[in-house]
Coordinates of C-alpha atoms in Angstrom, one line a residue:
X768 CA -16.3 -33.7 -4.0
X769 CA -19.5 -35.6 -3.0
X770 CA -19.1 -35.5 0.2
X771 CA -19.1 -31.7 0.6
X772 CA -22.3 -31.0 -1.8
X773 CA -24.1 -30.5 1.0
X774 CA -22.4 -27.0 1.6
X775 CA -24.1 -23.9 0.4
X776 CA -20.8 -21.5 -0.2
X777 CA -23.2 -19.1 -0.8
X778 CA -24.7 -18.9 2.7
X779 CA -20.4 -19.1 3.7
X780 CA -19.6 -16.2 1.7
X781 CA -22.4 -14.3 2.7
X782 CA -22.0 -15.2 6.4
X783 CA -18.6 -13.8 6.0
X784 CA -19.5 -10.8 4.2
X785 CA -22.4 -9.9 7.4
X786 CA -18.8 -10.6 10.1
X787 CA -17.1 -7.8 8.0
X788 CA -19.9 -5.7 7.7
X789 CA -20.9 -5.5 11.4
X790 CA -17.0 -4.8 12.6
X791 CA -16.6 -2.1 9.7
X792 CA -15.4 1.1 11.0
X793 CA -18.0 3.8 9.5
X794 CA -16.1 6.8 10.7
X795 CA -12.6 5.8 10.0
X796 CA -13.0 2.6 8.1
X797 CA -11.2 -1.0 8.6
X798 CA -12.5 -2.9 10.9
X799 CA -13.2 -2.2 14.9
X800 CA -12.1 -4.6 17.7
X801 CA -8.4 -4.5 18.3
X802 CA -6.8 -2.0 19.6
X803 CA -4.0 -1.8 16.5
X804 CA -5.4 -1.7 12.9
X805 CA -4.1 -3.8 10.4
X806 CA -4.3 -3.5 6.8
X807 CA -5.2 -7.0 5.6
X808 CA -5.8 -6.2 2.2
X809 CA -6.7 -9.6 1.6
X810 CA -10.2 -9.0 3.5
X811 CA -10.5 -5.9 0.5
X812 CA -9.7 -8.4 -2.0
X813 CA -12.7 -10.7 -1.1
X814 CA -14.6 -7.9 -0.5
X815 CA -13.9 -6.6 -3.8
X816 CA -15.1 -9.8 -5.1
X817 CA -18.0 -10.5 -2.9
X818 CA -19.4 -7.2 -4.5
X819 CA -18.5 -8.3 -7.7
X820 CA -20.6 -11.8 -7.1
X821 CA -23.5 -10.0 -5.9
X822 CA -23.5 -6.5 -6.5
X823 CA -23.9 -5.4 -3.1
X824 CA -23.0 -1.9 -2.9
X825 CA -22.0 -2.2 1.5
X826 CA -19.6 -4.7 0.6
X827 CA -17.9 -2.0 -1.7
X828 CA -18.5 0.9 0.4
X829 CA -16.0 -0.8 2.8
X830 CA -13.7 -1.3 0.3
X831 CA -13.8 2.4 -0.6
X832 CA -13.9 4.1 2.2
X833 CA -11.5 1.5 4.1
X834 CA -8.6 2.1 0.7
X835 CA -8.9 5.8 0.9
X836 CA -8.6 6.4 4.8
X837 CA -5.6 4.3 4.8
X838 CA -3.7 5.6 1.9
X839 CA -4.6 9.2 3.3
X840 CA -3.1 8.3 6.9
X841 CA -0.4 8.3 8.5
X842 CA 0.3 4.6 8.1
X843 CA 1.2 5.3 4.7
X844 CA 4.2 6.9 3.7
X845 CA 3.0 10.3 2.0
X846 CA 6.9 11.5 1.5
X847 CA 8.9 8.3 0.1
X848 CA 5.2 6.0 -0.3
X849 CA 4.8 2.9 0.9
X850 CA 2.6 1.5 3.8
X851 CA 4.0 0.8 7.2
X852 CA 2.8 -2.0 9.8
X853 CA 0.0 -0.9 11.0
X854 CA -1.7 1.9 12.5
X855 CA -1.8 2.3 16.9
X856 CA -5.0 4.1 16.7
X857 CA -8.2 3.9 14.5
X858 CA -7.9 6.9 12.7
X859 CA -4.6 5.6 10.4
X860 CA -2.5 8.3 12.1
X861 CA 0.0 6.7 14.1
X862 CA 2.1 3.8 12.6
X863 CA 4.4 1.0 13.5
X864 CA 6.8 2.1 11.3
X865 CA 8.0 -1.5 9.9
X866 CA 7.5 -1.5 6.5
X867 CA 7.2 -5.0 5.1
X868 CA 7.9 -6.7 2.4
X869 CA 4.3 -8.7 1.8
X870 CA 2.2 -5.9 3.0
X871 CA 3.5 -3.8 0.2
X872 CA 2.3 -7.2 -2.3
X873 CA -0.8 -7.8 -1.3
X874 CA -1.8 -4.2 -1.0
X875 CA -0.8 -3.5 -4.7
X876 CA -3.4 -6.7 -5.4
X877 CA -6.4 -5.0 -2.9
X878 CA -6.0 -2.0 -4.6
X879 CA -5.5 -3.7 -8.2
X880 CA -8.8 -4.8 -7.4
X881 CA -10.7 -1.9 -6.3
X882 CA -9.2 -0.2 -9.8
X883 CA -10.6 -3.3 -11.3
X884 CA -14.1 -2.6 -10.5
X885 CA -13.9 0.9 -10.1
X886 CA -11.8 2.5 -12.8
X887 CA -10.9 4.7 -9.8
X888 CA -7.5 6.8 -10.7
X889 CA -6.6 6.9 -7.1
X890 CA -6.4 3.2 -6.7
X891 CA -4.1 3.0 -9.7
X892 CA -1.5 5.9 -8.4
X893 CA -1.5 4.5 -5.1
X894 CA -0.3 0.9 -6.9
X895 CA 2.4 3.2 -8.9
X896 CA 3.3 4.8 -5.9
X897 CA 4.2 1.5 -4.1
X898 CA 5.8 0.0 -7.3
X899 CA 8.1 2.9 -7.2
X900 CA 9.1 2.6 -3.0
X901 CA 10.1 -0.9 -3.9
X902 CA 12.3 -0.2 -6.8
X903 CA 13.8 2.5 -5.1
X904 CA 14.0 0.9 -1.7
X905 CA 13.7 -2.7 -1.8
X906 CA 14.7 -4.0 -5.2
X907 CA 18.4 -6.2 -4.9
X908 CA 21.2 -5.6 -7.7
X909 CA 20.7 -9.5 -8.3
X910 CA 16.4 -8.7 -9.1
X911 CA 15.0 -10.4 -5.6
X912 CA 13.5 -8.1 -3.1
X913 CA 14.3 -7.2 0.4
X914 CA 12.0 -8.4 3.0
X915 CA 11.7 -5.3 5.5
X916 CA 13.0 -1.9 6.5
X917 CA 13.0 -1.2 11.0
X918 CA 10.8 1.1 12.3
X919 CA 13.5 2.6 14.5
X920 CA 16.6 4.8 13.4
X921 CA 18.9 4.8 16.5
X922 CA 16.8 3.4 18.5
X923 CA 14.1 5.8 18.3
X924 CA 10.8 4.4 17.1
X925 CA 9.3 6.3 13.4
X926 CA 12.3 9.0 13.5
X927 CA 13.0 8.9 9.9
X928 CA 9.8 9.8 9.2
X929 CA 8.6 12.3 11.6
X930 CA 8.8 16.1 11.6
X931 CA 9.2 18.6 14.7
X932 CA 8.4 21.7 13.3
X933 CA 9.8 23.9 16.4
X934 CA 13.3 22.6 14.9
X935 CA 13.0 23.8 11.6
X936 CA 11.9 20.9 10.1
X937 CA 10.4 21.6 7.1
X938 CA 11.2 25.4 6.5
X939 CA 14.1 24.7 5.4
X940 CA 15.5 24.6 1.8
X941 CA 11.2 25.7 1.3
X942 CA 9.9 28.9 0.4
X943 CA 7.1 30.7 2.8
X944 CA 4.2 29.7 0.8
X945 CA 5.2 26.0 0.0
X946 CA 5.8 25.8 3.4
X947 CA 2.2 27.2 4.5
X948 CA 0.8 25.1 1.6
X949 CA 2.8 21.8 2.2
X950 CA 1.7 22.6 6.6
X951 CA -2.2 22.5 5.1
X952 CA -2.1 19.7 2.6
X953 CA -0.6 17.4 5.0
X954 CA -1.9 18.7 8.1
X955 CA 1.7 19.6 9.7
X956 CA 1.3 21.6 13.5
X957 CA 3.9 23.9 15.0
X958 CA 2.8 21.7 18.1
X959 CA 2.7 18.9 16.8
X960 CA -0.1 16.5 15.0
X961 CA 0.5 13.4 17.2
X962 CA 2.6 11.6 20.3
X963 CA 5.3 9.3 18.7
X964 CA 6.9 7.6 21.9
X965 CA 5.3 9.9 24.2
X966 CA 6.7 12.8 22.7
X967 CA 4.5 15.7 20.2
X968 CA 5.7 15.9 16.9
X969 CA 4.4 15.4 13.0
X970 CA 3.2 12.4 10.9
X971 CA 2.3 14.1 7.4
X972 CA -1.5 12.9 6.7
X973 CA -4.7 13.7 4.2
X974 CA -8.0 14.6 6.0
X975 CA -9.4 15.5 2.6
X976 CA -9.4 14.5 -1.1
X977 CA -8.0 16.5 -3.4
X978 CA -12.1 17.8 -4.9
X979 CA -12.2 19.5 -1.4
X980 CA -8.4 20.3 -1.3
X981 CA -9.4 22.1 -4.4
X982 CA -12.2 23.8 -3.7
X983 CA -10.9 25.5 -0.5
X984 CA -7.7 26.4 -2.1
X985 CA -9.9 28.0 -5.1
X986 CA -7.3 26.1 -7.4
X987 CA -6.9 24.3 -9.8
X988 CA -7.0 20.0 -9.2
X989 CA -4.6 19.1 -11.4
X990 CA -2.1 22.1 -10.6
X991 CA -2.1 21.7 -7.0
X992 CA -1.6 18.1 -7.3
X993 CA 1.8 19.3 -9.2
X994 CA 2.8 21.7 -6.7
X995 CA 2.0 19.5 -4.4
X996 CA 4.4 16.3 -5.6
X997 CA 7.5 18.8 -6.0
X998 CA 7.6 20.0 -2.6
X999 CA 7.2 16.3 -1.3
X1000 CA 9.9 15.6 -3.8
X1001 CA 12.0 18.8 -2.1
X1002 CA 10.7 16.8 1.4
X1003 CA 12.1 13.6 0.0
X1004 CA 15.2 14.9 -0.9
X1005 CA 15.8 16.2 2.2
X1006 CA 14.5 13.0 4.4
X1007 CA 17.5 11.1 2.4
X1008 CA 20.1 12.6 3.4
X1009 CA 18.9 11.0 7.1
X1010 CA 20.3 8.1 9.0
X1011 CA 18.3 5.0 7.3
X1012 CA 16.2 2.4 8.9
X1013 CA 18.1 -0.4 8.7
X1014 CA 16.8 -3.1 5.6
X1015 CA 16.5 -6.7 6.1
X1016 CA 17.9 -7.8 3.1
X1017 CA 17.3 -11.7 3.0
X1018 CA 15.3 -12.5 0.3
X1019 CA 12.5 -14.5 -0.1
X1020 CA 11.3 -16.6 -3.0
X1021 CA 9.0 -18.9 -1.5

């Protein structure tokens, strides 16, 4: 309208481009000052198209690096997919282990648009990936979705998705070398990876892509990536026959 023509939306998009780009986390990527690290994959999504506006490679490099740490944490699931709350500590290790409805939406769309400008392969199997937890998980027999799934399983904050190894954990129902393999790829400790309610126990994770997974193996990409997917499946299998979180199954269509 005439009365906003005075407003140079390129100097706003540009001023918010510089607020993202001074709070971007180099190390671990997101964004630095709180203490819990949300997603917000609509700050990727304008990212995405900031770049796309002006070709200015920082504003993807955030996207990049920012996608990949968090579907390499802990915040997403690596066993069942799907990305939880957020993240207690900067490195994407340590979830709330809500998983929510919207987050799950609006991440398929941040990553749809990395994939977009991309072409990256991992962008597009982590939206397949999340497509599949909510068919399996959240999808109603009457075609709504369900909103949300607890973090807690009897009370206990995460404990359908962690793994205490000095229990037997994952040896069992795994052979010795899937189970040495499976401990590397997702970075699984006898002791424990991390502190879920003050107590030491595992959150499977990625510290590497699978180029250096690869290389230090001295294997093949695409065959460890298979090996790799039928033991989680094994895992997966296993996890089910668990107690639950409990679903919230309104559904809503607003």
């Amino acid at each position: 309208s005439n009365n906003r023509s005075d407003i140079d939306f390129n100097e706003i998009l540009e001023s918010a481009f510089n607020i993202f780009n001074d709070k971007f986390d180099t190390e671990h990527g997101g964004f630095k000052g709180s203490r819990n690290k949300f997603p917000k994959p609509h700050d990727y999504s304008f990212l995405v198209r900031y770049y796309n506006k002006t070709k200015n490679e920082k504003s993807l490099n955030i996207v990049n690096k920012s996608l990949y740490e968090m579907k390499k944490g802990g915040i997403y699931d690596q066993i069942g997919f799907g990305f939880h709350r957020y993240s207690t500590d900067k490195k994407w290790l340590v979830p709330h282990f809500e998983k929510m409805l919207y987050d799950q939406a609006l991440l398929i769309h941040a990553y749809l648009d990395a994939y977009l400008v991309t072409k990256d392969e991992f962008y597009s199997n982590t939206i397949h990936e999340i497509i599949e937890y909510l068919q399996r998980e959240m999808l109603s027999d009457n075609g709504g979705f369900y909103s949300a799934q607890d973090a807690d399983t009897k009370g206990e904050e995460g404990l359908y998705y962690i793994w205490d190894l000095s229990e037997g954990g994952l040896e069992f129902n795994l052979s010795d070398d899937d189970f040495k393999f499976i401990k590397y790829i997702l970075n699984l400790k006898n002791d424990g990876n991390c502190k879920v309610e003050g107590k030491m126990t595992n959150i499977p994770y990625f510290d590497k892509n699978w180029h250096d997974i690869s290389e230090d193996l001295g294997e093949d990409e695409v065959l460890i990536k298979s090996r790799f997917h039928r033991i989680r499946k094994e895992i997966f299998d296993k996890r089910n026959l668990r107690i639950h979180p409990q679903k919230d199954d309104k559904i809503l269509t607003d």
